[in-house]
Amino acid sequence: TPNKMAKRSHNELSLERKCALIKEAESLPKPTQKELGEKFKIARQTVSDILKRKYAYLKQHEDNLNASRKRLKPTCRFEQVNVLLWEWFKQACAKKMPILGTILQTKALEFANHLNIEDFKASNGWLECWRSRYAVKFSKLSRDSVKVNLESVSEFKAKLAERCAGYDISDIFNCDETCLWFRLLPDRTLAQMADKCKGGKDAKERLTVLFCCSATGEKLKPLVIGKAAKPLCFGHIDPATLPVTWTGNNKAWMTTVLFCAWLKELNKTMHTKKRNILLLLDNATSHCIEALSNVQMLLLPPNTTSFLQPLEQGIIQNVKLLYRTHLMSNLVAKINNSSSATELSKSITVLDAIYWIEQAWSQVKDSTITKCFAKAGLGTDSEIIKTETSESNESETWLQQLIEHVGVQITTAEYMNFDDSFPTEETYGNDWEQQLLAQHLNPATVNVSTFKDQSDVEEETSASPVSLSEALNTL
């Protein structure tokens, strides 16, 4: 009897290992498919097949699908229900709602009915498949659930080096949004304010600004979101020539549409530069997860941004310090020619704010950014130095003198950090489920190059400036 040919051992990679292979294939110097096959103990043809479907694998991995899954399942006929329920689940988690399996099954049946899907049963088997696909685990919601999970912080930092493997430190970025009341004046009521603000309504006085920078101090152009597509104060200025990326919507908030458009523009830029970057970001509901060619996203664990978000370790605070120094310097320089600072501030336009934002952002030192990344776990222990340098202390002293010049007795920190807790993204109201369903049934379209999620041109300079006490009254 002729000898039987020895069977080749079958080694099927999990989704997590496939994504690791894809990242390895994009590293420099670029390995051959044969070398990848030897490293991951699979055939060269299998390597080729994985790379051909890399965007599908990356998309499923970033969608939080079970990383131990080995096969990429075809789209099921209830895909619309699955995706819509996942979006509902994320919103419900953001609202700290307790969620049980029966609640998910009930919601899924409701969504199927709205989608005119008649043969959907929401069985226990379907629920287990859905939970496995999105790696959803149920846990008891406690009073401390919204507090920082220090154990999650430690675990994330311990694995951060592994997740950043293959990326040069200059290719690791972080992005984050902040609210900016661009005309805000200091007043005495802030000194007695005890409660933190949780929202804001007057979009004409508020901007949302997205900052993005690398661990080595490379700063990208800020994205500034206002009330109007082209405020009248722009005049004949083309928004494309501004030192920031300008866009607008009715509430001056970040939306999923705007963030996805910004993300695709970032990917296009990195593709042109032949760079592959890792982007750290929080799990804000407006942050879409896209499978992109040159930008890999890494989500921070929930309720950990105060420890793990580099921009929150002092970078944004530094920007606001410098911005409000520009604002107060402008007012003080002209105050002798006006009856009050309030009257002067009426002349402050969105265009003024844009240039002050750009100036403040450019003044943030590379060393400050590097230290903040190190404090968040991306750097050596020797780099974790207190970020309040002598220069920033001098800026705080100067701003305090400007505040006192207009006769107000509040601290620099109170004025500088007032708007930190205001919302920066789209939020659903009491009818959030109906809004989510409507958004799913009628998805918004966007022109990536022009960010067309904007309101009509409208007057912005006519509004009276608000003081801190007036801002609080809008809540």
Coordinates of C-alpha atoms in Angstrom, one line a residue:
T1 CA 0.0 0.0 0.0
P2 CA 1.5 3.3 -1.0
N3 CA 2.3 5.7 1.8
K4 CA -0.4 8.2 2.4
M5 CA 0.6 11.9 2.1
A6 CA 0.9 13.5 5.6
K7 CA -2.0 15.9 6.2
R8 CA -1.1 19.5 6.7
S9 CA -2.1 20.8 10.1
H10 CA -5.0 23.3 9.9
N11 CA -4.4 26.6 11.8
E12 CA -7.3 29.0 11.5
L13 CA -6.7 32.4 13.0
S14 CA -9.1 34.2 15.2
L15 CA -10.4 37.7 14.2
E16 CA -7.9 39.3 16.7
R17 CA -5.0 37.4 15.1
K18 CA -6.1 38.3 11.6
C19 CA -6.1 41.9 12.5
A20 CA -2.6 41.5 14.1
L21 CA -1.5 40.0 10.8
I22 CA -2.9 42.9 8.8
K23 CA -1.1 45.4 11.1
E24 CA 2.1 43.4 10.7
A25 CA 1.7 43.5 6.9
E26 CA 1.6 47.3 7.0
S27 CA 4.7 47.7 9.2
L28 CA 8.1 48.8 7.9
P29 CA 10.1 47.2 6.5
K30 CA 7.2 45.5 4.8
P31 CA 7.3 41.7 5.3
T32 CA 6.6 39.3 2.4
Q33 CA 3.5 37.1 2.5
K34 CA 5.8 34.1 2.9
E35 CA 7.4 35.6 6.0
L36 CA 3.9 36.4 7.4
G37 CA 2.8 32.9 6.8
E38 CA 5.8 31.5 8.7
K39 CA 5.3 33.8 11.6
F40 CA 1.5 33.1 12.0
K41 CA 1.9 29.4 11.0
I42 CA -0.4 29.6 8.0
A43 CA -0.1 29.0 4.3
R44 CA 1.0 31.9 2.0
Q45 CA -2.3 31.7 0.1
T46 CA -4.2 32.1 3.4
V47 CA -2.2 35.3 4.1
S48 CA -3.2 36.6 0.7
D49 CA -6.9 35.8 1.3
I50 CA -6.8 37.6 4.7
L51 CA -5.2 40.7 3.2
K52 CA -7.7 40.8 0.4
R53 CA -10.5 41.1 3.0
K54 CA -8.6 43.2 5.4
Y55 CA -11.2 46.1 5.5
A56 CA -14.0 43.7 6.3
Y57 CA -12.0 42.1 9.2
L58 CA -10.9 45.5 10.5
K59 CA -14.5 46.8 10.4
Q60 CA -15.8 43.8 12.4
H61 CA -13.0 44.2 14.9
E62 CA -13.6 47.9 15.4
D63 CA -17.4 47.2 15.7
N64 CA -16.5 45.4 18.9
L65 CA -17.2 42.0 17.4
N66 CA -16.0 38.9 19.3
A67 CA -12.2 38.8 18.8
S68 CA -12.1 35.0 19.3
R69 CA -14.3 34.5 16.2
K70 CA -12.5 32.7 13.4
R71 CA -14.9 32.9 10.5
L72 CA -16.3 36.0 8.9
K73 CA -19.9 35.3 8.6
P74 CA -21.9 36.6 5.7
T75 CA -24.5 39.4 6.4
C76 CA -27.6 37.8 7.8
R77 CA -31.1 38.8 6.7
F78 CA -31.7 40.5 10.0
E79 CA -28.7 42.7 9.7
Q80 CA -30.7 45.9 9.9
V81 CA -32.2 44.8 13.2
N82 CA -28.8 43.8 14.6
V83 CA -27.1 47.1 13.6
L84 CA -30.0 49.3 14.9
L85 CA -30.1 47.4 18.2
W86 CA -26.4 47.9 18.6
E87 CA -26.8 51.7 18.1
W88 CA -29.7 51.7 20.6
F89 CA -27.5 49.7 23.1
K90 CA -24.7 52.2 22.9
Q91 CA -27.1 55.1 23.5
A92 CA -28.7 53.3 26.4
C93 CA -25.3 52.6 28.0
A94 CA -24.4 56.2 27.6
K95 CA -27.5 57.1 29.6
K96 CA -26.6 54.6 32.3
M97 CA -29.7 52.5 31.7
P98 CA -29.9 49.0 33.2
I99 CA -30.2 46.6 30.3
L100 CA -31.4 43.0 30.5
G101 CA -31.7 40.4 27.7
T102 CA -35.5 40.6 27.7
I103 CA -35.2 44.4 27.1
L104 CA -33.0 43.8 24.1
Q105 CA -35.4 41.2 22.7
T106 CA -38.4 43.5 23.2
K107 CA -36.5 46.4 21.5
A108 CA -35.4 44.2 18.6
L109 CA -39.0 43.1 18.0
E110 CA -40.1 46.8 18.0
F111 CA -37.3 47.7 15.5
A112 CA -38.2 44.7 13.3
N113 CA -41.8 45.9 13.2
H114 CA -40.8 49.4 12.2
L115 CA -38.6 47.9 9.5
N116 CA -41.5 45.7 8.2
I117 CA -39.6 42.5 8.9
E118 CA -42.3 40.0 9.7
D119 CA -40.5 36.7 10.3
F120 CA -38.1 38.0 13.0
K121 CA -38.7 36.1 16.4
A122 CA -36.0 37.6 18.7
S123 CA -35.4 34.1 20.2
N124 CA -32.9 33.3 22.9
G125 CA -30.7 31.8 20.3
W126 CA -30.7 35.0 18.2
L127 CA -29.9 37.0 21.4
E128 CA -26.9 34.8 22.2
C129 CA -25.6 35.2 18.6
W130 CA -26.1 39.0 18.8
R131 CA -24.3 39.2 22.2
S132 CA -21.4 37.1 20.9
R133 CA -21.1 39.1 17.7
Y134 CA -20.9 42.4 19.6
A135 CA -19.1 41.0 22.6
V136 CA -21.8 42.3 24.9
K137 CA -21.7 41.4 28.6
F138 CA -24.4 42.3 31.1
S139 CA -23.4 43.6 34.5
K140 CA -25.2 45.1 37.4
L141 CA -25.4 48.9 37.3
S142 CA -24.4 50.4 40.5
R143 CA -24.2 54.0 41.9
D144 CA -20.5 54.0 41.3
S145 CA -20.8 52.9 37.6
V146 CA -20.2 56.5 36.3
K147 CA -17.0 56.8 38.4
V148 CA -13.6 56.2 37.1
N149 CA -12.8 52.5 37.0
L150 CA -9.2 52.4 38.2
E151 CA -8.9 48.7 37.5
S152 CA -9.8 49.4 33.8
V153 CA -7.2 52.2 33.7
S154 CA -4.5 49.9 35.0
E155 CA -5.4 47.1 32.6
F156 CA -5.5 49.4 29.6
K157 CA -2.1 51.0 30.5
A158 CA -0.6 47.5 30.9
K159 CA -1.7 46.5 27.4
L160 CA -1.1 49.8 25.7
A161 CA 2.4 49.1 24.7
E162 CA 1.2 45.9 23.0
R163 CA -1.6 47.7 21.2
C164 CA 0.8 50.4 20.0
A165 CA 3.3 47.8 18.7
G166 CA 4.3 48.5 15.1
Y167 CA 3.6 52.2 15.3
D168 CA 6.3 54.8 15.7
I169 CA 5.6 57.2 18.7
S170 CA 5.2 60.0 16.1
D171 CA 2.3 58.1 14.5
I172 CA 0.2 57.8 17.7
F173 CA -2.5 60.5 17.9
N174 CA -5.3 61.5 20.2
C175 CA -8.4 63.5 19.3
D176 CA -11.0 65.1 21.6
E177 CA -13.7 67.8 21.6
T178 CA -14.2 70.7 24.0
C179 CA -16.9 73.4 24.4
L180 CA -15.8 77.0 24.1
W181 CA -18.0 79.9 25.1
F182 CA -16.0 82.3 22.9
R183 CA -17.4 85.6 24.2
L184 CA -17.6 84.6 27.8
L185 CA -16.8 87.3 30.4
P186 CA -15.8 86.7 34.0
D187 CA -18.2 87.9 36.6
R188 CA -18.6 87.6 40.4
T189 CA -21.3 84.9 40.4
L190 CA -18.8 82.2 39.4
A191 CA -17.0 82.5 42.7
Q192 CA -20.1 81.3 44.5
M193 CA -21.0 78.6 41.9
A194 CA -20.9 75.1 43.6
D195 CA -22.5 72.8 41.0
K196 CA -21.0 71.8 37.7
C197 CA -22.8 72.7 34.5
K198 CA -24.3 69.8 32.5
G199 CA -25.4 71.5 29.3
G200 CA -26.0 74.7 27.3
K201 CA -28.5 76.1 24.9
D202 CA -27.3 79.3 23.4
A203 CA -25.4 78.0 20.4
K204 CA -24.7 81.5 19.1
E205 CA -22.3 82.0 22.0
R206 CA -20.7 78.6 21.9
L207 CA -18.3 76.7 19.7
T208 CA -17.3 73.1 19.7
V209 CA -13.6 72.5 18.9
L210 CA -11.9 69.2 18.0
F211 CA -8.2 69.1 18.7
C212 CA -5.9 66.3 17.5
C213 CA -2.2 65.9 18.1
S214 CA 0.5 63.2 18.2
A215 CA 2.6 61.9 21.1
T216 CA 5.6 63.9 19.8
G217 CA 3.7 67.2 19.6
E218 CA 2.5 67.3 15.9
K219 CA -0.7 69.4 15.9
L220 CA -3.4 69.0 13.3
K221 CA -5.6 71.8 12.1
P222 CA -8.5 72.2 14.7
L223 CA -12.0 71.5 13.6
V224 CA -14.3 74.3 14.8
I225 CA -18.1 73.8 14.7
G226 CA -20.4 76.8 15.0
K227 CA -24.0 77.8 14.4
A228 CA -23.8 78.8 10.8
A229 CA -22.2 77.5 7.6
K230 CA -20.8 80.9 6.8
P231 CA -21.3 83.6 9.4
L232 CA -21.7 87.2 8.1
C233 CA -18.5 88.2 9.9
F234 CA -16.6 86.1 7.3
G235 CA -17.5 88.5 4.6
H236 CA -15.8 87.6 1.4
I237 CA -13.4 85.2 3.2
D238 CA -13.5 81.6 1.8
P239 CA -13.9 79.3 4.9
A240 CA -11.4 76.9 3.2
T241 CA -8.6 79.5 3.7
L242 CA -9.1 79.8 7.4
P243 CA -6.4 78.5 9.8
V244 CA -9.0 76.0 11.1
T245 CA -11.5 73.6 9.5
W246 CA -14.8 75.4 9.8
T247 CA -18.3 73.8 9.7
G248 CA -21.6 74.3 11.4
N249 CA -25.0 73.0 12.4
N250 CA -28.0 74.2 14.4
K251 CA -26.6 73.4 17.8
A252 CA -22.9 73.9 17.2
W253 CA -22.3 70.3 18.3
M254 CA -20.3 67.4 17.0
T255 CA -22.4 64.9 15.2
T256 CA -21.7 61.4 13.8
V257 CA -21.9 62.8 10.3
L258 CA -19.3 65.5 11.0
F259 CA -17.0 63.2 12.8
C260 CA -17.0 60.6 10.1
A261 CA -16.3 63.2 7.5
W262 CA -13.4 64.6 9.5
L263 CA -12.1 61.0 10.0
K264 CA -12.2 60.3 6.3
E265 CA -10.3 63.6 5.6
L266 CA -7.7 62.6 8.1
N267 CA -7.4 59.2 6.4
K268 CA -7.0 60.8 3.0
T269 CA -4.2 63.1 4.4
M270 CA -2.3 60.1 5.9
H271 CA -2.7 58.1 2.7
T272 CA -1.2 61.0 0.7
K273 CA 1.7 61.1 3.2
K274 CA 2.0 57.3 3.1
R275 CA 1.6 57.2 6.9
N276 CA -0.3 54.7 9.0
I277 CA -1.4 56.1 12.4
L278 CA -3.1 54.9 15.5
L279 CA -5.8 57.2 16.8
L280 CA -6.9 57.1 20.4
L281 CA -10.4 58.4 21.1
D282 CA -13.1 58.1 23.7
N283 CA -16.4 56.3 23.2
A284 CA -18.6 59.3 22.7
T285 CA -21.8 58.5 20.9
S286 CA -20.8 60.8 18.0
H287 CA -17.6 58.9 17.4
C288 CA -18.2 56.5 14.5
I289 CA -15.8 53.6 14.0
E290 CA -14.7 53.2 10.4
A291 CA -12.4 50.6 8.8
L292 CA -9.9 52.9 7.1
S293 CA -6.7 52.3 5.2
N294 CA -4.3 54.5 7.1
V295 CA -6.0 55.3 10.4
Q296 CA -6.5 52.6 13.0
M297 CA -8.7 53.6 15.9
L298 CA -8.3 52.5 19.5
L299 CA -11.2 53.3 21.9
L300 CA -10.5 54.2 25.5
P301 CA -12.5 52.3 28.1
P302 CA -15.7 54.1 29.4
N303 CA -15.3 56.5 32.3
T304 CA -11.5 56.6 32.1
T305 CA -10.8 59.7 30.0
S306 CA -9.7 61.7 33.0
F307 CA -6.7 59.3 33.3
L308 CA -6.2 57.9 29.8
Q309 CA -7.1 60.8 27.4
P310 CA -3.8 62.7 26.7
L311 CA -5.7 65.9 25.6
E312 CA -7.4 65.9 29.0
Q313 CA -4.2 65.7 31.0
G314 CA -3.5 69.5 30.5
I315 CA -3.4 70.1 26.7
I316 CA -6.9 71.5 26.3
Q317 CA -6.6 73.4 29.6
N318 CA -3.5 75.0 28.2
V319 CA -5.3 76.0 25.0
K320 CA -8.2 77.6 27.0
L321 CA -5.7 79.5 29.2
L322 CA -4.0 81.0 26.1
Y323 CA -7.4 81.7 24.3
R324 CA -8.9 83.6 27.3
T325 CA -5.6 85.5 27.7
H326 CA -6.1 86.7 24.1
L327 CA -9.7 87.5 24.7
M328 CA -9.0 89.5 27.9
S329 CA -6.0 91.3 26.4
N330 CA -8.2 92.5 23.6
L331 CA -10.8 93.8 25.9
V332 CA -8.4 95.5 28.3
A333 CA -6.6 97.2 25.5
K334 CA -9.8 98.9 24.3
I335 CA -11.7 99.3 27.6
N336 CA -10.7 103.0 28.0
N337 CA -12.6 103.8 24.8
S338 CA -15.8 102.1 25.9
S339 CA -18.2 102.3 28.8
S340 CA -17.8 98.6 29.8
A341 CA -16.1 95.4 28.9
T342 CA -19.6 94.0 28.1
E343 CA -20.1 96.6 25.5
L344 CA -16.7 95.9 24.0
S345 CA -17.3 92.1 23.9
K346 CA -20.3 92.6 21.6
S347 CA -17.8 93.3 18.9
I348 CA -16.1 89.9 19.3
T349 CA -17.0 87.8 16.3
V350 CA -16.6 84.1 15.4
L351 CA -13.8 85.2 13.1
D352 CA -11.9 86.7 16.1
A353 CA -12.4 83.5 18.0
I354 CA -11.1 81.4 15.1
Y355 CA -7.8 83.3 15.0
W356 CA -7.4 83.2 18.8
I357 CA -8.1 79.5 18.8
E358 CA -5.4 79.0 16.1
Q359 CA -2.9 81.2 17.9
A360 CA -3.6 79.5 21.3
W361 CA -3.2 76.0 19.7
S362 CA 0.0 76.9 17.9
Q363 CA 1.4 78.3 21.2
V364 CA 1.0 75.0 23.0
K365 CA 4.6 73.6 23.3
D366 CA 5.6 70.2 22.0
S367 CA 7.0 69.4 25.5
T368 CA 3.6 70.0 27.1
I369 CA 1.9 67.6 24.7
T370 CA 4.7 64.9 25.2
K371 CA 4.3 65.1 29.0
C372 CA 0.5 64.8 28.8
F373 CA 0.8 61.7 26.5
A374 CA 3.3 60.2 29.0
K375 CA 1.0 60.9 31.9
A376 CA -1.7 59.0 30.0
G377 CA 0.7 56.0 29.6
L378 CA 2.4 56.7 26.3
G379 CA 5.9 57.6 27.4
T380 CA 8.6 56.8 29.9
D381 CA 8.3 57.5 33.6
S382 CA 11.0 60.1 33.3
E383 CA 8.7 62.1 31.0
I384 CA 5.9 62.3 33.5
I385 CA 6.5 65.7 34.9
K386 CA 4.0 68.1 36.2
T387 CA 2.7 70.0 33.2
E388 CA 2.3 73.4 34.9
T389 CA 5.6 74.8 33.7
S390 CA 7.0 78.2 34.7
E391 CA 5.8 79.5 31.4
S392 CA 2.2 78.4 32.0
N393 CA 2.3 79.8 35.5
E394 CA 3.3 83.1 34.0
S395 CA 0.4 82.9 31.6
E396 CA -2.0 82.2 34.5
T397 CA -0.6 85.2 36.5
W398 CA -1.0 87.5 33.5
L399 CA -4.6 86.3 32.9
Q400 CA -5.4 86.8 36.6
Q401 CA -4.1 90.4 36.3
L402 CA -6.3 91.0 33.3
I403 CA -9.4 89.7 35.1
E404 CA -8.7 91.9 38.1
H405 CA -8.2 94.9 35.8
V406 CA -11.9 94.7 34.9
G407 CA -12.9 94.6 38.6
V408 CA -13.7 90.9 39.0
Q409 CA -12.7 88.8 42.0
I410 CA -12.6 85.2 40.7
T411 CA -9.7 82.8 40.1
T412 CA -8.1 82.1 36.8
A413 CA -9.0 78.4 37.1
E414 CA -12.7 79.2 37.6
Y415 CA -12.8 81.4 34.5
M416 CA -10.6 79.1 32.4
N417 CA -12.4 75.8 33.1
F418 CA -16.0 77.0 33.3
D419 CA -17.2 75.4 30.0
D420 CA -15.4 72.1 30.4
S421 CA -18.6 70.3 31.4
F422 CA -20.8 71.6 28.6
P423 CA -21.9 69.0 26.0
T424 CA -19.9 68.8 22.7
E425 CA -21.9 66.3 20.8
E426 CA -25.4 65.6 19.5
T427 CA -27.6 64.2 22.2
Y428 CA -31.1 62.7 21.9
G429 CA -34.0 64.1 23.9
N430 CA -36.8 62.4 25.7
D431 CA -37.8 60.8 22.4
W432 CA -34.3 59.6 21.7
E433 CA -35.5 56.2 20.5
Q434 CA -37.7 57.7 17.9
Q435 CA -34.9 60.0 16.8
L436 CA -32.5 57.1 16.5
L437 CA -35.0 55.0 14.5
A438 CA -35.7 58.0 12.2
Q439 CA -31.9 58.6 11.7
H440 CA -31.5 54.9 10.8
L441 CA -34.4 54.8 8.3
N442 CA -33.2 58.1 6.7
P443 CA -29.4 58.2 7.0
A444 CA -27.8 61.6 6.5
T445 CA -25.4 62.1 3.6
V446 CA -22.3 64.2 3.8
N447 CA -19.8 65.6 1.3
V448 CA -16.6 64.8 3.0
S449 CA -14.6 67.6 1.4
T450 CA -17.0 70.3 2.5
F451 CA -18.6 69.0 5.7
K452 CA -22.2 69.7 4.4
D453 CA -24.0 69.2 7.8
Q454 CA -24.5 72.9 8.1
S455 CA -27.1 75.6 8.7
D456 CA -27.8 78.5 6.5
V457 CA -25.8 81.7 6.7
E458 CA -27.0 83.8 9.6
E459 CA -26.1 86.8 11.6
E460 CA -24.0 86.1 14.7
T461 CA -22.5 89.4 15.7
S462 CA -25.8 90.9 16.8
A463 CA -26.2 88.7 19.9
S464 CA -25.2 90.2 23.2
P465 CA -22.4 88.5 25.0
V466 CA -23.1 86.4 28.0
S467 CA -21.6 86.5 31.5
L468 CA -21.0 83.3 33.5
S469 CA -24.2 83.8 35.5
E470 CA -26.2 84.4 32.3
A471 CA -24.7 81.2 30.8
L472 CA -25.9 79.3 33.8
N473 CA -29.4 80.6 33.4
T474 CA -29.6 78.9 30.0
L475 CA -29.3 75.5 31.5

